[in-house]
Amino acid sequence: GDSVTQMEGPVTLSEEAFLTINCTYTATGYPSLFWYVQYPGEGLQLLLKATKADDKGSNKGFEATYRKETTSFHLEKGSVQVSDSAVYFCALSVMNSGYSTLTFGKGTMLLVSP
Amino acid sequence: NAGVTQTPKFQVLKTGQSMTLQCAQDMNHNSMYWYRQDPGMGLRLIYYSASEGTTDKGEVPNGYNVSRLNKREFSLRLESAAPSQTSVYFCASSGRGYTEAFFGQGTRLTVV
């Protein structure tokens, strides 16, 4: 079955540090890949996505590139801020007859200190 | 811009009690989902409804039932709550042909 593996946290960084959160996947078919972010006490928000190999998703300074050859979708940001502290989820979905279900990794907590 | 609305936001139940979690979306989406979130487990799919009138089991359906009342609403029912069902429950929806889902704010359920 489909699965997503992401690095365990928490990841603790100082403000302006470089961020990488690793994500690898196993999927049948050709998945779309996502990063969702969850701020404390809130639901999940889509951060970025990529729908085919070599696509780069980007949003709010975050980037991730769909690497089919390594089945990876690592999240990066050049300079993190305290406001980036949250839990980040890597996810995949495969379209099936017009609908799809998301398969999530376990989440990585990011803590950024001033 | 309500998006996906879940009620209630918090609930405490005693073991054996029943309750229904409500979810409604105003984005005219075909598909709706119920997930539960537990520490260290990520989000796991309980049930989904690919379109109005259909429902299917996800990864962890035991102890739950669902109803797709109409295109907007998708409810999750716990018939006899157990402490193992203490969790945060998220409803989500997605449009036909789109793979990303939009999430509600969650329902934090505690079963004592």
mmCIF file of C-alpha atoms in Angstrom:
data_model
loop_
_atom_site.group_PDB
_atom_site.id
_atom_site.type_symbol
_atom_site.label_atom_id
_atom_site.label_comp_id
_atom_site.label_asym_id
_atom_site.label_seq_id
_atom_site.Cartn_x
_atom_site.Cartn_y
_atom_site.Cartn_z
ATOM 1 C CA GLY A 1 0.000 0.000 0.000
ATOM 2 C CA ASP A 2 0.887 3.662 -0.120
ATOM 3 C CA SER A 3 3.016 5.082 2.660
ATOM 4 C CA VAL A 4 4.917 8.211 3.640
ATOM 5 C CA THR A 5 7.964 8.375 5.877
ATOM 6 C CA GLN A 6 9.208 11.645 7.266
ATOM 7 C CA MET A 7 11.908 12.513 9.727
ATOM 8 C CA GLU A 8 10.986 12.449 13.361
ATOM 9 C CA GLY A 9 11.056 15.592 15.389
ATOM 10 C CA PRO A 10 11.146 17.830 17.073
ATOM 11 C CA VAL A 11 13.447 19.855 14.899
ATOM 12 C CA THR A 12 14.766 22.792 16.877
ATOM 13 C CA LEU A 13 16.360 25.727 15.069
ATOM 14 C CA SER A 14 17.348 29.283 15.735
ATOM 15 C CA GLU A 15 15.700 32.054 13.773
ATOM 16 C CA GLU A 16 17.215 32.536 10.275
ATOM 17 C CA ALA A 17 18.618 28.982 10.182
ATOM 18 C CA PHE A 18 18.191 26.716 7.153
ATOM 19 C CA LEU A 19 15.464 24.097 7.364
ATOM 20 C CA THR A 20 15.238 20.666 5.778
ATOM 21 C CA ILE A 21 12.566 18.117 6.650
ATOM 22 C CA ASN A 22 13.013 14.835 4.815
ATOM 23 C CA CYS A 23 10.124 12.943 3.266
ATOM 24 C CA THR A 24 10.131 9.750 1.221
ATOM 25 C CA TYR A 25 7.201 7.819 -0.137
ATOM 26 C CA THR A 26 6.007 4.508 -1.524
ATOM 27 C CA ALA A 27 3.063 4.558 -3.881
ATOM 28 C CA THR A 28 1.328 2.625 -6.606
ATOM 29 C CA GLY A 29 0.654 4.695 -9.661
ATOM 30 C CA TYR A 30 1.693 8.326 -9.966
ATOM 31 C CA PRO A 31 0.999 10.227 -6.778
ATOM 32 C CA SER A 32 0.632 13.918 -6.142
ATOM 33 C CA LEU A 33 2.721 15.086 -3.194
ATOM 34 C CA PHE A 34 1.912 17.641 -0.546
ATOM 35 C CA TRP A 35 3.188 19.416 2.505
ATOM 36 C CA TYR A 36 0.562 20.452 5.033
ATOM 37 C CA VAL A 37 1.213 22.643 8.077
ATOM 38 C CA GLN A 38 -0.639 22.577 11.390
ATOM 39 C CA TYR A 39 -0.302 25.495 13.772
ATOM 40 C CA PRO A 40 -1.127 24.889 17.440
ATOM 41 C CA GLY A 41 -4.819 24.302 18.024
ATOM 42 C CA GLU A 42 -5.694 24.550 14.349
ATOM 43 C CA GLY A 43 -6.536 22.286 11.437
ATOM 44 C CA LEU A 44 -4.218 21.415 8.577
ATOM 45 C CA GLN A 45 -3.464 23.925 5.857
ATOM 46 C CA LEU A 46 -2.009 23.107 2.488
ATOM 47 C CA LEU A 47 1.488 24.581 2.317
ATOM 48 C CA LEU A 48 2.577 23.444 -1.139
ATOM 49 C CA LYS A 49 2.101 20.673 -3.637
ATOM 50 C CA ALA A 50 3.616 19.025 -6.706
ATOM 51 C CA THR A 51 1.724 16.843 -9.125
ATOM 52 C CA LYS A 52 4.425 15.328 -11.327
ATOM 53 C CA ALA A 53 8.086 14.431 -11.344
ATOM 54 C CA ASP A 54 10.549 17.342 -11.190
ATOM 55 C CA ASP A 55 7.792 19.806 -10.243
ATOM 56 C CA LYS A 56 8.792 22.264 -7.527
ATOM 57 C CA GLY A 57 6.126 23.436 -5.141
ATOM 58 C CA SER A 58 6.712 26.690 -3.291
ATOM 59 C CA ASN A 59 4.883 28.952 -0.870
ATOM 60 C CA LYS A 60 5.839 31.423 1.892
ATOM 61 C CA GLY A 61 9.552 30.765 1.302
ATOM 62 C CA PHE A 62 9.162 26.982 1.579
ATOM 63 C CA GLU A 63 10.092 24.741 -1.336
ATOM 64 C CA ALA A 64 9.958 21.052 -2.175
ATOM 65 C CA THR A 65 10.869 19.206 -5.379
ATOM 66 C CA TYR A 66 9.167 15.998 -6.524
ATOM 67 C CA ARG A 67 12.032 13.528 -7.076
ATOM 68 C CA LYS A 68 10.715 10.361 -8.679
ATOM 69 C CA GLU A 69 14.118 8.714 -8.899
ATOM 70 C CA THR A 70 14.627 8.915 -5.132
ATOM 71 C CA THR A 71 10.883 8.873 -4.239
ATOM 72 C CA SER A 72 11.413 11.976 -2.134
ATOM 73 C CA PHE A 73 9.778 15.334 -1.483
ATOM 74 C CA HIS A 74 11.980 17.118 1.045
ATOM 75 C CA LEU A 75 10.794 20.421 2.489
ATOM 76 C CA GLU A 76 13.285 23.311 2.640
ATOM 77 C CA LYS A 77 13.349 26.913 3.718
ATOM 78 C CA GLY A 78 16.375 29.173 3.582
ATOM 79 C CA SER A 79 15.662 31.249 6.696
ATOM 80 C CA VAL A 80 13.084 30.169 9.261
ATOM 81 C CA GLN A 81 11.139 32.509 11.513
ATOM 82 C CA VAL A 82 9.617 31.982 14.945
ATOM 83 C CA SER A 83 6.206 32.082 13.271
ATOM 84 C CA ASP A 84 7.140 28.926 11.303
ATOM 85 C CA SER A 85 6.922 26.867 14.499
ATOM 86 C CA ALA A 86 4.307 24.227 13.725
ATOM 87 C CA VAL A 87 3.866 20.572 12.802
ATOM 88 C CA TYR A 88 4.582 19.725 9.164
ATOM 89 C CA PHE A 89 3.004 16.746 7.425
ATOM 90 C CA CYS A 90 4.133 15.186 4.176
ATOM 91 C CA ALA A 91 1.335 13.467 2.260
ATOM 92 C CA LEU A 92 0.545 11.782 -1.022
ATOM 93 C CA SER A 93 -2.580 11.026 -2.960
ATOM 94 C CA VAL A 94 -3.379 8.989 -6.011
ATOM 95 C CA MET A 95 -6.393 9.824 -8.149
ATOM 96 C CA ASN A 96 -8.856 6.968 -8.525
ATOM 97 C CA SER A 97 -12.044 7.342 -10.580
ATOM 98 C CA GLY A 98 -12.235 11.051 -9.920
ATOM 99 C CA TYR A 99 -11.504 11.046 -6.201
ATOM 100 C CA SER A 100 -8.470 10.511 -4.034
ATOM 101 C CA THR A 101 -7.538 9.973 -0.401
ATOM 102 C CA LEU A 102 -4.522 11.457 1.310
ATOM 103 C CA THR A 103 -1.941 9.263 3.017
ATOM 104 C CA PHE A 104 0.028 11.158 5.655
ATOM 105 C CA GLY A 105 3.382 10.835 7.311
ATOM 106 C CA LYS A 106 3.502 11.029 11.087
ATOM 107 C CA GLY A 107 4.378 14.697 11.165
ATOM 108 C CA THR A 108 7.487 16.641 12.167
ATOM 109 C CA MET A 109 7.323 19.333 14.809
ATOM 110 C CA LEU A 110 9.441 22.404 14.111
ATOM 111 C CA LEU A 111 10.395 24.702 16.970
ATOM 112 C CA VAL A 112 12.121 27.970 16.092
ATOM 113 C CA SER A 113 13.648 30.088 18.842
ATOM 114 C CA PRO A 114 14.501 33.807 18.616
ATOM 115 C CA ASN B 1 -15.402 31.946 3.395
ATOM 116 C CA ALA B 2 -16.385 29.230 5.880
ATOM 117 C CA GLY B 3 -14.778 26.293 4.014
ATOM 118 C CA VAL B 4 -15.135 23.168 6.169
ATOM 119 C CA THR B 5 -16.986 23.585 9.463
ATOM 120 C CA GLN B 6 -16.954 21.000 12.231
ATOM 121 C CA THR B 7 -19.040 20.874 15.384
ATOM 122 C CA PRO B 8 -18.458 20.575 18.259
ATOM 123 C CA LYS B 9 -14.880 21.771 18.821
ATOM 124 C CA PHE B 10 -14.510 19.956 22.137
ATOM 125 C CA GLN B 11 -16.389 17.051 23.696
ATOM 126 C CA VAL B 12 -15.989 14.823 26.731
ATOM 127 C CA LEU B 13 -17.862 11.504 26.751
ATOM 128 C CA LYS B 14 -18.178 8.702 29.221
ATOM 129 C CA THR B 15 -17.370 5.198 28.057
ATOM 130 C CA GLY B 16 -20.391 3.715 26.325
ATOM 131 C CA GLN B 17 -22.022 7.007 25.402
ATOM 132 C CA SER B 18 -22.819 7.839 21.806
ATOM 133 C CA MET B 19 -22.384 11.014 19.842
ATOM 134 C CA THR B 20 -22.308 12.390 16.320
ATOM 135 C CA LEU B 21 -19.657 14.714 14.953
ATOM 136 C CA GLN B 22 -20.990 17.072 12.338
ATOM 137 C CA CYS B 23 -19.180 18.377 9.267
ATOM 138 C CA ALA B 24 -20.334 20.697 6.515
ATOM 139 C CA GLN B 25 -18.525 22.227 3.547
ATOM 140 C CA ASP B 26 -19.600 25.111 1.350
ATOM 141 C CA MET B 27 -17.150 24.596 -1.545
ATOM 142 C CA ASN B 28 -19.422 22.316 -3.604
ATOM 143 C CA HIS B 29 -16.911 19.495 -3.202
ATOM 144 C CA ASN B 30 -17.845 15.960 -4.175
ATOM 145 C CA SER B 31 -15.588 14.084 -1.769
ATOM 146 C CA MET B 32 -15.494 14.240 2.011
ATOM 147 C CA TYR B 33 -13.346 12.497 4.590
ATOM 148 C CA TRP B 34 -12.989 11.814 8.287
ATOM 149 C CA TYR B 35 -9.511 11.456 9.790
ATOM 150 C CA ARG B 36 -8.307 10.981 13.323
ATOM 151 C CA GLN B 37 -5.043 12.402 14.623
ATOM 152 C CA ASP B 38 -3.147 10.747 17.434
ATOM 153 C CA PRO B 39 0.292 11.667 18.818
ATOM 154 C CA GLY B 40 3.066 10.036 16.807
ATOM 155 C CA MET B 41 0.586 8.486 14.355
ATOM 156 C CA GLY B 42 -0.072 11.269 11.889
ATOM 157 C CA LEU B 43 -3.569 11.348 10.419
ATOM 158 C CA ARG B 44 -5.388 8.117 9.676
ATOM 159 C CA LEU B 45 -8.424 7.833 7.447
ATOM 160 C CA ILE B 46 -11.564 6.548 9.160
ATOM 161 C CA TYR B 47 -14.171 6.781 6.387
ATOM 162 C CA TYR B 48 -14.603 8.683 3.185
ATOM 163 C CA SER B 49 -17.367 9.545 0.761
ATOM 164 C CA ALA B 50 -16.245 9.862 -2.837
ATOM 165 C CA SER B 51 -19.567 11.374 -3.838
ATOM 166 C CA GLU B 52 -23.037 11.966 -2.477
ATOM 167 C CA GLY B 53 -24.699 8.660 -1.697
ATOM 168 C CA THR B 54 -21.515 6.618 -1.298
ATOM 169 C CA THR B 55 -19.322 5.864 1.701
ATOM 170 C CA ASP B 56 -16.287 3.606 2.112
ATOM 171 C CA LYS B 57 -14.084 2.405 4.927
ATOM 172 C CA GLY B 58 -10.646 3.826 5.404
ATOM 173 C CA GLU B 59 -7.733 2.550 7.451
ATOM 174 C CA VAL B 60 -9.361 2.591 10.916
ATOM 175 C CA PRO B 61 -13.175 2.274 10.585
ATOM 176 C CA ASN B 62 -13.934 0.030 13.572
ATOM 177 C CA GLY B 63 -16.226 1.635 16.143
ATOM 178 C CA TYR B 64 -17.480 4.336 13.761
ATOM 179 C CA ASN B 65 -20.314 4.881 11.321
ATOM 180 C CA VAL B 66 -20.845 7.677 8.837
ATOM 181 C CA SER B 67 -23.676 9.311 6.944
ATOM 182 C CA ARG B 68 -23.381 11.443 3.830
ATOM 183 C CA LEU B 69 -26.548 13.401 4.418
ATOM 184 C CA ASN B 70 -26.296 15.473 1.243
ATOM 185 C CA LYS B 71 -23.503 16.970 -0.819
ATOM 186 C CA ARG B 72 -22.591 19.446 1.935
ATOM 187 C CA GLU B 73 -22.742 17.325 5.054
ATOM 188 C CA PHE B 74 -20.867 14.248 6.264
ATOM 189 C CA SER B 75 -21.331 13.074 9.853
ATOM 190 C CA LEU B 76 -19.325 10.643 11.966
ATOM 191 C CA ARG B 77 -21.063 8.636 14.691
ATOM 192 C CA LEU B 78 -19.609 6.835 17.664
ATOM 193 C CA GLU B 79 -22.246 4.367 18.843
ATOM 194 C CA SER B 80 -20.513 3.288 22.054
ATOM 195 C CA ALA B 81 -17.497 5.409 22.838
ATOM 196 C CA ALA B 82 -14.312 3.802 24.148
ATOM 197 C CA PRO B 83 -11.198 5.419 25.670
ATOM 198 C CA SER B 84 -9.248 4.307 22.568
ATOM 199 C CA GLN B 85 -11.353 6.758 20.572
ATOM 200 C CA THR B 86 -9.891 9.711 22.462
ATOM 201 C CA SER B 87 -8.391 11.700 19.621
ATOM 202 C CA VAL B 88 -8.646 14.804 17.488
ATOM 203 C CA TYR B 89 -11.025 14.291 14.572
ATOM 204 C CA PHE B 90 -10.715 16.183 11.313
ATOM 205 C CA CYS B 91 -13.183 16.427 8.499
ATOM 206 C CA ALA B 92 -11.897 17.304 5.032
ATOM 207 C CA SER B 93 -13.262 17.763 1.531
ATOM 208 C CA SER B 94 -11.914 17.839 -2.000
ATOM 209 C CA GLY B 95 -13.249 18.655 -5.429
ATOM 210 C CA ARG B 96 -13.588 16.304 -8.384
ATOM 211 C CA GLY B 97 -10.312 15.973 -10.221
ATOM 212 C CA TYR B 98 -8.304 17.681 -7.473
ATOM 213 C CA THR B 99 -6.031 15.799 -5.146
ATOM 214 C CA GLU B 100 -5.603 18.307 -2.338
ATOM 215 C CA ALA B 101 -8.044 18.375 0.538
ATOM 216 C CA PHE B 102 -9.299 21.212 2.720
ATOM 217 C CA PHE B 103 -9.596 20.602 6.440
ATOM 218 C CA GLY B 104 -11.866 21.741 9.234
ATOM 219 C CA GLN B 105 -10.562 23.015 12.556
ATOM 220 C CA GLY B 106 -10.975 19.670 14.290
ATOM 221 C CA THR B 107 -12.965 18.180 17.157
ATOM 222 C CA ARG B 108 -11.024 17.259 20.276
ATOM 223 C CA LEU B 109 -12.788 14.257 21.826
ATOM 224 C CA THR B 110 -11.962 12.766 25.192
ATOM 225 C CA VAL B 111 -13.554 9.516 26.334
ATOM 226 C CA VAL B 112 -13.264 8.840 30.059
#
